[in-house]
Tab-separated table of C-alpha atoms and ligand atoms in Angstrom:
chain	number	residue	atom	x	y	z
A	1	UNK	CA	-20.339	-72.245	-38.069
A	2	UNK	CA	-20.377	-68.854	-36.795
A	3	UNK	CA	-20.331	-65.862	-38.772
A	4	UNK	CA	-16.394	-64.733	-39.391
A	5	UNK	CA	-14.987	-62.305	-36.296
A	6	UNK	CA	-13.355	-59.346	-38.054
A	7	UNK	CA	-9.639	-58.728	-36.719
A	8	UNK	CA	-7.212	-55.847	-37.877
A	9	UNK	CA	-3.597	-55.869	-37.196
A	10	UNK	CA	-1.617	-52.785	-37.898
A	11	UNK	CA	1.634	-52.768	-38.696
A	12	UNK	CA	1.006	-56.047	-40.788
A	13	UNK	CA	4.177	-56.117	-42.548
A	14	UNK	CA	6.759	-55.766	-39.581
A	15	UNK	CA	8.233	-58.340	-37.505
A	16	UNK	CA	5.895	-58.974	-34.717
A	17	UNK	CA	2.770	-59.216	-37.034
A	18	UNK	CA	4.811	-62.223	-38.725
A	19	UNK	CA	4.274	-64.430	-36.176
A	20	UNK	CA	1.441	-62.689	-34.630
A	21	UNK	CA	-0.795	-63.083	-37.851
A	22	UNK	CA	-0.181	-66.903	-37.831
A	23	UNK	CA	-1.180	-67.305	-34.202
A	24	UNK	CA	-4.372	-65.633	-35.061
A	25	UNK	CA	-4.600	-67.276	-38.081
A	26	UNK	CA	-4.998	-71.118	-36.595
A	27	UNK	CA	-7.451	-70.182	-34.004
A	28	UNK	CA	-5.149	-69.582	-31.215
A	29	UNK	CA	-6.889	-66.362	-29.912
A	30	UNK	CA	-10.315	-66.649	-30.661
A	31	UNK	CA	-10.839	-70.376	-30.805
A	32	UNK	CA	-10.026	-73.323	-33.164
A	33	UNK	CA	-13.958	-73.353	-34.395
A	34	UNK	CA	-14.096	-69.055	-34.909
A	35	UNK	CA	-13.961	-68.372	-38.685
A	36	UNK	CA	-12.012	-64.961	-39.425
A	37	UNK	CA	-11.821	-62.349	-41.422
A	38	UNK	CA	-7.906	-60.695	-41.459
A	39	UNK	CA	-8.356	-56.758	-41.913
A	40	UNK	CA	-4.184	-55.766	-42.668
A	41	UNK	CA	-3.226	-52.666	-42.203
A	42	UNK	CA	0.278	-50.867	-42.882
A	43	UNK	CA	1.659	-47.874	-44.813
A	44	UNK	CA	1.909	-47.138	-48.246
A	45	UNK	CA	5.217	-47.642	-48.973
A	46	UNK	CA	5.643	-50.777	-47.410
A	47	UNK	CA	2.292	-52.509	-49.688
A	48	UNK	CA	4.481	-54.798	-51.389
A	49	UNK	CA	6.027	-56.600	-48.646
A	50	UNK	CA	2.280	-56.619	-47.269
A	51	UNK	CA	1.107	-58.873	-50.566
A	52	UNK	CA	3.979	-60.881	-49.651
A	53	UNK	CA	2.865	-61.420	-46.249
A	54	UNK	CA	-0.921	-62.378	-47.652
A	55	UNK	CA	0.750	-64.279	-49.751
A	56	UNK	CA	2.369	-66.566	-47.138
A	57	UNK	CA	-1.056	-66.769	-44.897
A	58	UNK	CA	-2.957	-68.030	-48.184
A	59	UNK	CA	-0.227	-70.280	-48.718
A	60	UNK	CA	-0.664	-71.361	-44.715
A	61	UNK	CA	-4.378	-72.939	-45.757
A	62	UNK	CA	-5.687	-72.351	-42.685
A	63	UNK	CA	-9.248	-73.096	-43.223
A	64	UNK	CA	-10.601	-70.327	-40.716
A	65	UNK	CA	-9.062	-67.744	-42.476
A	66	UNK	CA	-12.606	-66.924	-44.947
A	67	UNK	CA	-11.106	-63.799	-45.617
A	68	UNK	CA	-7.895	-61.170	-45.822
A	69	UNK	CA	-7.950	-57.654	-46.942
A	70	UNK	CA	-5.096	-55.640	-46.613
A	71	UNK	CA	-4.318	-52.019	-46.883
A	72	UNK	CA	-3.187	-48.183	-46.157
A	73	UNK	CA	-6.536	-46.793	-45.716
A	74	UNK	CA	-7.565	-47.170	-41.760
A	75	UNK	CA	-11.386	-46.601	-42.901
A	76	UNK	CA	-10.811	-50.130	-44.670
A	77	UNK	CA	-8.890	-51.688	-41.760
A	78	UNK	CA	-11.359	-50.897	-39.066
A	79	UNK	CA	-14.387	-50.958	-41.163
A	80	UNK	CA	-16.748	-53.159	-37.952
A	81	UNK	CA	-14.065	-54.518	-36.359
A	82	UNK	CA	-14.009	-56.550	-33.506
A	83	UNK	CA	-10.717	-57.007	-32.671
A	84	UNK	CA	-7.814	-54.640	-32.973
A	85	UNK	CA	-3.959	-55.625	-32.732
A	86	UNK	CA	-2.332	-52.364	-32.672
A	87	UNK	CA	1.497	-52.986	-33.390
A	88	UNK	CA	2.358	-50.321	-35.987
A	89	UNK	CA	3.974	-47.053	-34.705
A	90	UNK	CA	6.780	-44.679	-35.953
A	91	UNK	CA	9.893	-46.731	-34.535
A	92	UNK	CA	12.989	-44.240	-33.062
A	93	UNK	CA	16.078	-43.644	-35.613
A	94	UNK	CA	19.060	-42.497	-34.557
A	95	UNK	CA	19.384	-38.973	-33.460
A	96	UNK	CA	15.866	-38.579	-32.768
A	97	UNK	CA	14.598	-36.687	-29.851
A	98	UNK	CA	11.783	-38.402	-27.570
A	99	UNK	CA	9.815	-35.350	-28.283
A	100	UNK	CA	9.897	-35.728	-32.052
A	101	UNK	CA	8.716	-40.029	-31.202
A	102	UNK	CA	6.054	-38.705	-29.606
A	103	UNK	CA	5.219	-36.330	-31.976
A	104	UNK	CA	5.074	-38.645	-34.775
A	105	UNK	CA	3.146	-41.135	-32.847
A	106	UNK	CA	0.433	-38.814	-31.493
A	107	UNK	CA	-0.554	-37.967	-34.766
A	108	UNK	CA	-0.491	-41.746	-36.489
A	109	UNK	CA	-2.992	-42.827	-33.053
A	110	UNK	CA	-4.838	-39.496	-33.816
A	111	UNK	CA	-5.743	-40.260	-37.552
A	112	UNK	CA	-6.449	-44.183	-36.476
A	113	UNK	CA	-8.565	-43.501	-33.386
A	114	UNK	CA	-10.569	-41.004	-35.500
A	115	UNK	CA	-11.232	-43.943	-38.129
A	116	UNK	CA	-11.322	-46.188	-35.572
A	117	UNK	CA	-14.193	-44.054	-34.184
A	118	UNK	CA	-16.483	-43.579	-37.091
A	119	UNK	CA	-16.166	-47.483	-38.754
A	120	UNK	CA	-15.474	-50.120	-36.094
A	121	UNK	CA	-17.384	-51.883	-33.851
A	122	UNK	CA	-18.572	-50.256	-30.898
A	123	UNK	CA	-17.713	-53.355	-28.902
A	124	UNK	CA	-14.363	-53.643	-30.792
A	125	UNK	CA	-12.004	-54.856	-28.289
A	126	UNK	CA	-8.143	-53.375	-28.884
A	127	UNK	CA	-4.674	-54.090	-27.698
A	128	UNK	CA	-2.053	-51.778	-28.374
A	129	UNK	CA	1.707	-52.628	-29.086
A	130	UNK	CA	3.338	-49.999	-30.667
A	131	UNK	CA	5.736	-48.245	-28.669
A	132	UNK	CA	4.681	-45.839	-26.497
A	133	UNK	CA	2.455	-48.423	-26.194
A	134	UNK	CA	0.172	-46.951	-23.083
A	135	UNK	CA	0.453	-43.410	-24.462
A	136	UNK	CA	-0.681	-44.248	-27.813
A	137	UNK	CA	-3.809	-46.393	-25.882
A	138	UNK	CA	-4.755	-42.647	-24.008
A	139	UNK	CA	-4.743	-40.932	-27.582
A	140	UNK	CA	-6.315	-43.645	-29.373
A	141	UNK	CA	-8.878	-43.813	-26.899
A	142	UNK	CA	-9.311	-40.114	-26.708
A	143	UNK	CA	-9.888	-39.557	-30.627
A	144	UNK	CA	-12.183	-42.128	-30.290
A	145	UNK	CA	-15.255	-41.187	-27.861
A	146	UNK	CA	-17.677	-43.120	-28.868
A	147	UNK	CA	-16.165	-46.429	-27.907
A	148	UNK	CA	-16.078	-47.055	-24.381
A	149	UNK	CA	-12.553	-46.032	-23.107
A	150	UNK	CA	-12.634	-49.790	-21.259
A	151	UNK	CA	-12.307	-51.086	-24.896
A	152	UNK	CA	-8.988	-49.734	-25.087
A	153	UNK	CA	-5.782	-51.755	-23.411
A	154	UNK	CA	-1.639	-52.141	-24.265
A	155	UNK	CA	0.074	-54.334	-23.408
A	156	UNK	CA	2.408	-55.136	-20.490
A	157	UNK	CA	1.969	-59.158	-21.180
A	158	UNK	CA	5.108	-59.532	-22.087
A	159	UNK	CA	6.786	-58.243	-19.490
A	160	UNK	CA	4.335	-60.443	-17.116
A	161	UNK	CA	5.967	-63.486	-19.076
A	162	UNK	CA	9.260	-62.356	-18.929
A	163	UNK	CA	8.771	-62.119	-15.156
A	164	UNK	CA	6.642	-65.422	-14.708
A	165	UNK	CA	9.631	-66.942	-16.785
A	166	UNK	CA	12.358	-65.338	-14.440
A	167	UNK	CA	10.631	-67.095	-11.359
A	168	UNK	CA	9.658	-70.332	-12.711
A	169	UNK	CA	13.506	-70.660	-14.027
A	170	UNK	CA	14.689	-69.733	-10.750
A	171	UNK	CA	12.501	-72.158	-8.620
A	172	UNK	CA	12.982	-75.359	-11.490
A	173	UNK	CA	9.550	-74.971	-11.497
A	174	UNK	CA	6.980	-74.965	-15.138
A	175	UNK	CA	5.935	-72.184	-16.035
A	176	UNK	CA	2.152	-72.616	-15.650
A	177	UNK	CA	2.944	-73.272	-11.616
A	178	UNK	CA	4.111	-69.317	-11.222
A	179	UNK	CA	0.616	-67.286	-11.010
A	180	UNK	CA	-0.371	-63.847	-10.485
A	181	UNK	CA	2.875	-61.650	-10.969
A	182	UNK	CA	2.196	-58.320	-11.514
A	183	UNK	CA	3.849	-55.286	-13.440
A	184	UNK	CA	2.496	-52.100	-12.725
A	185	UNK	CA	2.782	-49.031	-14.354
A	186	UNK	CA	4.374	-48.579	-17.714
A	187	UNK	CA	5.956	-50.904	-20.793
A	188	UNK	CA	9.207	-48.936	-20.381
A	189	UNK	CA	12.152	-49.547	-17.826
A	190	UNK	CA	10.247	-47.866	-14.853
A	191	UNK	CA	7.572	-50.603	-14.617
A	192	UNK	CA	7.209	-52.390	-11.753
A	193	UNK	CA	7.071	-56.278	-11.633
A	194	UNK	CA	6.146	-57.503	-8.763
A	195	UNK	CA	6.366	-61.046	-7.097
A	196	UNK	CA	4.767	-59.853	-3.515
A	197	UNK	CA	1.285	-61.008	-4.234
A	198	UNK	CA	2.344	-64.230	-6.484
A	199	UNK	CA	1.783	-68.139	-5.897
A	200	UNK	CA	3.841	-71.030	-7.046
A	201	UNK	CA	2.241	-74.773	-6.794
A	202	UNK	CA	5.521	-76.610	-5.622
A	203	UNK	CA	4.426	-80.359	-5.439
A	204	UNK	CA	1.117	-79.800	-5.283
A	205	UNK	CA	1.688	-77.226	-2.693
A	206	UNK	CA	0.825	-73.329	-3.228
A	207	UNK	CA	3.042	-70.899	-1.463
A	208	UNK	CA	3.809	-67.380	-1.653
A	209	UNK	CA	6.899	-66.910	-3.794
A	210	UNK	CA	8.580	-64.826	-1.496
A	211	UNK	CA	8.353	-67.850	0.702
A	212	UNK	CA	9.670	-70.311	-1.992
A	213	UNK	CA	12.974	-68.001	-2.795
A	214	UNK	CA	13.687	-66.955	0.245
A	215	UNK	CA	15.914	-63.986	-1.393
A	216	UNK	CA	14.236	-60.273	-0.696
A	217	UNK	CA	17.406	-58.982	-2.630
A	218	UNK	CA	17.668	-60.576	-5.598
A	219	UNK	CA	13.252	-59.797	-5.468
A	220	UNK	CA	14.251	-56.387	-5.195
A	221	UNK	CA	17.015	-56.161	-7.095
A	222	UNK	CA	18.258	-58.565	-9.885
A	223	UNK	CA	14.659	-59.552	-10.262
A	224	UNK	CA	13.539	-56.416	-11.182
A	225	UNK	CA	15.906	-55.098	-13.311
A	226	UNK	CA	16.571	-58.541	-15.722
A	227	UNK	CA	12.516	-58.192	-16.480
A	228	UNK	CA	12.960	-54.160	-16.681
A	229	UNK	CA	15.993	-54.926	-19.561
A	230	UNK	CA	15.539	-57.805	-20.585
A	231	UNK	CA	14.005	-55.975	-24.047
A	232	UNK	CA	17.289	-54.096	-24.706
A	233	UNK	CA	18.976	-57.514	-23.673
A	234	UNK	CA	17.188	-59.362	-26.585
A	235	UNK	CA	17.914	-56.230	-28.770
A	236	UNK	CA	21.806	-56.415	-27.861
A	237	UNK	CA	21.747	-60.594	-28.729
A	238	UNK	CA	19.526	-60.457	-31.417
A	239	UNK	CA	20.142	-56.961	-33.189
A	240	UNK	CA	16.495	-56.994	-33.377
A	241	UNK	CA	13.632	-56.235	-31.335
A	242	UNK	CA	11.474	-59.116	-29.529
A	243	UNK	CA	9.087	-60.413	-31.792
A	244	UNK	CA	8.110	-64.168	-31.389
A	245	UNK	CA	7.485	-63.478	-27.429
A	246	UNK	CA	5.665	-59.962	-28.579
A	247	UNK	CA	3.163	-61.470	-31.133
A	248	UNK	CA	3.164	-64.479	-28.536
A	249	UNK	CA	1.987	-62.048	-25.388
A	250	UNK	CA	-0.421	-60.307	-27.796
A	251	UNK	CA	-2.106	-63.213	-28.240
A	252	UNK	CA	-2.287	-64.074	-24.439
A	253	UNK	CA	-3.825	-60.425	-23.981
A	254	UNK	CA	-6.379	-60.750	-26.231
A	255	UNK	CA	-7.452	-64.829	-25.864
A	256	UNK	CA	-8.042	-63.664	-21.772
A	257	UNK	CA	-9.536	-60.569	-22.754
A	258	UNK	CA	-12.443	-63.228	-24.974
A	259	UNK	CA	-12.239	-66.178	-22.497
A	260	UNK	CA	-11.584	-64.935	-19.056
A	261	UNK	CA	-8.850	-65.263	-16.765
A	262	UNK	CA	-11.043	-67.569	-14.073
A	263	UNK	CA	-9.160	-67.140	-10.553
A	264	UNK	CA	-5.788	-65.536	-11.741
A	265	UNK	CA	-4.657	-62.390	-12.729
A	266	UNK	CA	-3.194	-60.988	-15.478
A	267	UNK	CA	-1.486	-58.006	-16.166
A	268	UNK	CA	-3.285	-55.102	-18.740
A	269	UNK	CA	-2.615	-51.443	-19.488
A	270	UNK	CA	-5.859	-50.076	-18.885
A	271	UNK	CA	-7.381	-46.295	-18.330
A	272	UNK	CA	-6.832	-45.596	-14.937
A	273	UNK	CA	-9.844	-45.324	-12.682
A	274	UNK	CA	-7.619	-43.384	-9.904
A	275	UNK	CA	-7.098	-47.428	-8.608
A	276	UNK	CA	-4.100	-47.610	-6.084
A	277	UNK	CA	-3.691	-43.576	-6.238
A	278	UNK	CA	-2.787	-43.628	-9.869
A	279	UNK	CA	-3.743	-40.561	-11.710
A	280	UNK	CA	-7.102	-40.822	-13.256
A	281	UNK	CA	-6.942	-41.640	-17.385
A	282	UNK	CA	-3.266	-42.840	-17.502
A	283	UNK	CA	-3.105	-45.991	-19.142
A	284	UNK	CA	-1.613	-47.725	-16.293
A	285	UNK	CA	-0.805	-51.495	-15.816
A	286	UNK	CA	-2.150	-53.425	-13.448
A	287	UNK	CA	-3.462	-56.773	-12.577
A	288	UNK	CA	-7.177	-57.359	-14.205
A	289	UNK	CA	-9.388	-60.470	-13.454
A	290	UNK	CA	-11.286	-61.278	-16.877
A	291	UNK	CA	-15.267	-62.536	-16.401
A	292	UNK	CA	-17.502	-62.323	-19.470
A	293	UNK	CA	-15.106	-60.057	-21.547
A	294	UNK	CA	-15.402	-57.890	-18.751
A	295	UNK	CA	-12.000	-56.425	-17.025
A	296	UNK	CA	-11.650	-55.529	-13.315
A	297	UNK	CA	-8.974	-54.038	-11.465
A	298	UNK	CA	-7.760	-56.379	-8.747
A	299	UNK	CA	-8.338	-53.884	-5.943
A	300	UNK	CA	-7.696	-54.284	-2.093
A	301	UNK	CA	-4.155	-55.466	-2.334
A	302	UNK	CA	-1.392	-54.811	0.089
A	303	UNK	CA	1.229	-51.600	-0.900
A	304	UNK	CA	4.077	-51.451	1.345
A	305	UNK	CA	6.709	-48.505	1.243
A	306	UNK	CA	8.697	-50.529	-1.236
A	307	UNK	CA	5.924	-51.037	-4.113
A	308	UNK	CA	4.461	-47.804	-3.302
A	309	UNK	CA	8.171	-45.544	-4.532
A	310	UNK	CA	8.335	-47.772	-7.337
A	311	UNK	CA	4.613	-47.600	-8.494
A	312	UNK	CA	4.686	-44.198	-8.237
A	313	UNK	CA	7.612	-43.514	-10.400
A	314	UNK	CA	6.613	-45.445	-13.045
A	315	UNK	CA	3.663	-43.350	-12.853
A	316	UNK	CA	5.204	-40.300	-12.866
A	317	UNK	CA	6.948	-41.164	-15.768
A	318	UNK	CA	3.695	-41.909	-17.368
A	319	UNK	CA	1.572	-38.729	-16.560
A	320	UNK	CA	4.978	-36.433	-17.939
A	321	UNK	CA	4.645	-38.407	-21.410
A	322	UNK	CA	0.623	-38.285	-21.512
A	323	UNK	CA	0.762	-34.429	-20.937
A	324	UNK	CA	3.864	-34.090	-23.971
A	325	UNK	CA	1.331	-35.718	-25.969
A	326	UNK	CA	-1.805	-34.187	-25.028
A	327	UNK	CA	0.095	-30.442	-25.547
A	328	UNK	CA	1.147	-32.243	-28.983
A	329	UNK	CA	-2.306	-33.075	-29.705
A	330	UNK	CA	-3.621	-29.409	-28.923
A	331	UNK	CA	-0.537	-27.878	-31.084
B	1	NAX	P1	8.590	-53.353	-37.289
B	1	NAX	O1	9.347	-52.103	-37.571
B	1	NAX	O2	9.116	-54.654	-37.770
B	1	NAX	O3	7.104	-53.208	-37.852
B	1	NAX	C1	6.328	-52.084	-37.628
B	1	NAX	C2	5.402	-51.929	-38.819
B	1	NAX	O4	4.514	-50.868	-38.525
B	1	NAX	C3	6.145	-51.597	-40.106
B	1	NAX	O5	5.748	-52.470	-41.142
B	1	NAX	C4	5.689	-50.169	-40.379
B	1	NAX	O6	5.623	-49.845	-41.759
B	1	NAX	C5	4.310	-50.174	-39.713
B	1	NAX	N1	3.751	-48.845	-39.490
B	1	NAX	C6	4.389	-47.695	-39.183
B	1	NAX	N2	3.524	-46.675	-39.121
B	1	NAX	C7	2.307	-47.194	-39.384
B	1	NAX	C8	1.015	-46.637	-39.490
B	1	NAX	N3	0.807	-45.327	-39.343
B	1	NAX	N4	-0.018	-47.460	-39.786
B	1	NAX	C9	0.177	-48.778	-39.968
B	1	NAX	N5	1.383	-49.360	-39.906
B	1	NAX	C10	2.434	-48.570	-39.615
B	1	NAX	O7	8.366	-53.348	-35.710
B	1	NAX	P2	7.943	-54.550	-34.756
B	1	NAX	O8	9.168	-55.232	-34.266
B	1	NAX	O9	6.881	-55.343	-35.408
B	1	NAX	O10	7.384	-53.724	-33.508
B	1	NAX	C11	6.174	-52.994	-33.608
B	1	NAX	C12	5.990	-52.114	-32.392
B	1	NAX	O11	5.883	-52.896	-31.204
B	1	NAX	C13	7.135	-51.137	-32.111
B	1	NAX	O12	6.581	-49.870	-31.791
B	1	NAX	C14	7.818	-51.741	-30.896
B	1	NAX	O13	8.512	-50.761	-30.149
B	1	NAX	C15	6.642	-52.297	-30.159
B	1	NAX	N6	6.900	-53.299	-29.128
B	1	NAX	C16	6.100	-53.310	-28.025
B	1	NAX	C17	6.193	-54.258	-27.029
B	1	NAX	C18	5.276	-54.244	-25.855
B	1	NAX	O14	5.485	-55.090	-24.973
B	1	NAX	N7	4.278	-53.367	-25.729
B	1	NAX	C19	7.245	-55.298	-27.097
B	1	NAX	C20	7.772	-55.530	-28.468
B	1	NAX	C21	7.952	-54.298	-29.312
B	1	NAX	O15	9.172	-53.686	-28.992
């Protein structure tokens, strides 16, 4: 058997880890034969729940779990990592201003990309969750130069499902038969899905789905803004946050980050290259093809007027929030 892949997840004793850890846990990422060893990282205060939780995944006997440390000390958690789930971040409480979120989160990815930077893997391959998800990537990434900045992603996977899942629903079709939608930009309500470049497999015929709905308003419109909500719909039902389909998207993310994407795309916050006119060093969603745990940017795809407003406001929106946070992280 091979030797145990070491795989933190931060924010180990909140919601999304709960089901995220148990994905991991029976092999669903890395492989039903990979033995691993779960690195568990939260804060101090919240150390009890965190025995519960190890608790529960020794009580799970899942025999490729060797291993499962957890703690508050990042040199611990990242100590040769190879895999990093990043889902803890400072959550917003009432009455607090998006400066003082940002503040607060700049300094937690500060302290873990500096740990991240002298004990993990140089290879380490990380996904972050934790809200500002693609801001906390650029300031991870950027307290942590001696990993390649390619190593460093967040995720806009679930907002690809929620939009595959908006189509497939609409069509009557599964949801494996809706490929290649796209969101572009950031996990917040300016990001961009977009159906203009995406393929459905109606019997055993594939056609464009603009073709298949036949509807350039509710593509441009209802579309749109359900997937752009549809977190703060699932807040309003639930009175919590999405979880299940978080840890769920996570763990898409990171099994096509090891195992390749083959002919499809999927959709990754990644460091902008200056791709599609996007300011260079955003960490900007777009579609990725996956070969030898190797992302590229999909390039050479069609913008008209329509995709081109919307990407650009989304990055907009982006580049204001990385330069709060880079004046934060010079204060
Ligand atoms: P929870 O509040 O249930 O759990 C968060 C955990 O992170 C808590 O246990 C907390 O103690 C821990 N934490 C806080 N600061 C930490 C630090 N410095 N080091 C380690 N752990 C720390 O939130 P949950 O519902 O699990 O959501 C986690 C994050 O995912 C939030 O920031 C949330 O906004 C974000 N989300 C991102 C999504 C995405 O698509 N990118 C979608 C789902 C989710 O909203």
């Amino acid at each position: 058997m091979a030797e145990p892949l070491k795989v933190v997840v931060t924010g180990a004793a909140g919601q999304i880890a709960y089901s995220l850890l148990f994905s991991v846990a029976k092999g669903d990422v890395f492989g039903k034969d990979q033995p691993l060893e779960l690195l568990l990282l939260d804060i101090t205060p919240m150390m009890e729940v965190l025995n519960g939780v190890v608790m529960e995944l020794m009580d799970c006997a899942i025999p490729l779990v060797k291993n499962i440390v957890a703690t508050d000390d990042p040199m611990v958690a990242f100590k040769d990592v190879d895999a990093a789930f990043m889902v803890g971040a400072m959550p917003r409480r009432e009455g607090m201003e998006r400066k003082d979120l940002l503040k607060a989160n700049v300094k937690i990815f500060k302290a873990q990309g500096q740990a991240m930077d002298q004990v993990a893997k140089k290879t380490v391959k990380v996904i972050v969750v934790g809200n500002p998800a693609n801001t906390n990537g650029c300031i991870l990434s950027k307290y942590a130069p001696s990993i390649p900045k390619a190593n460093f992603t967040c995720m806009t996977r679930l907002d690809q499902n929620r939009a595959q899942a908006q189509i497939a629903a609409k069509l009557g079709v599964s949801n494996d038969q809706v490929t290649n939608v796209i969101i572009w930009g950031n996990h917040s309500s300016t990001q961009f899905p977009d159906v203009a470049h995406a393929s459905v497999t109606i019997q055993g015929k594939t056609i464009p789905v603009a073709e298949a709905i036949k509807d350039d308003s509710y593509i441009k419109n209802d579309f749109i803004k359900t997937v752009q909500q549809r977190g703060a719909a699932v807040i309003k039902a639930r009175k919590l946050s999405s979880a299940m389909s978080a840890a769920k998207a996570a763990c898409d993310h990171m099994r096509d980050w090891f195992f390749g994407t083959g002919n499809n795309w999927v959709s990754m916050g990644v460091i902008s290259d200056g791709s599609y006119g996007i300011r260079e060093g955003l960490m900007y969603s777009y579609p990725v093809k996956i070969h030898d745990k190797t992302w590229t940017i999909v390039q050479d795809l069609k913008i008209n007027d329509f995709a081109r407003e919307k990407m650009d406001a989304t990055a907009a929106e982006l580049s204001e929030e990385l330069d709060a946070a880079l004046a934060e992280c010079e204060a």
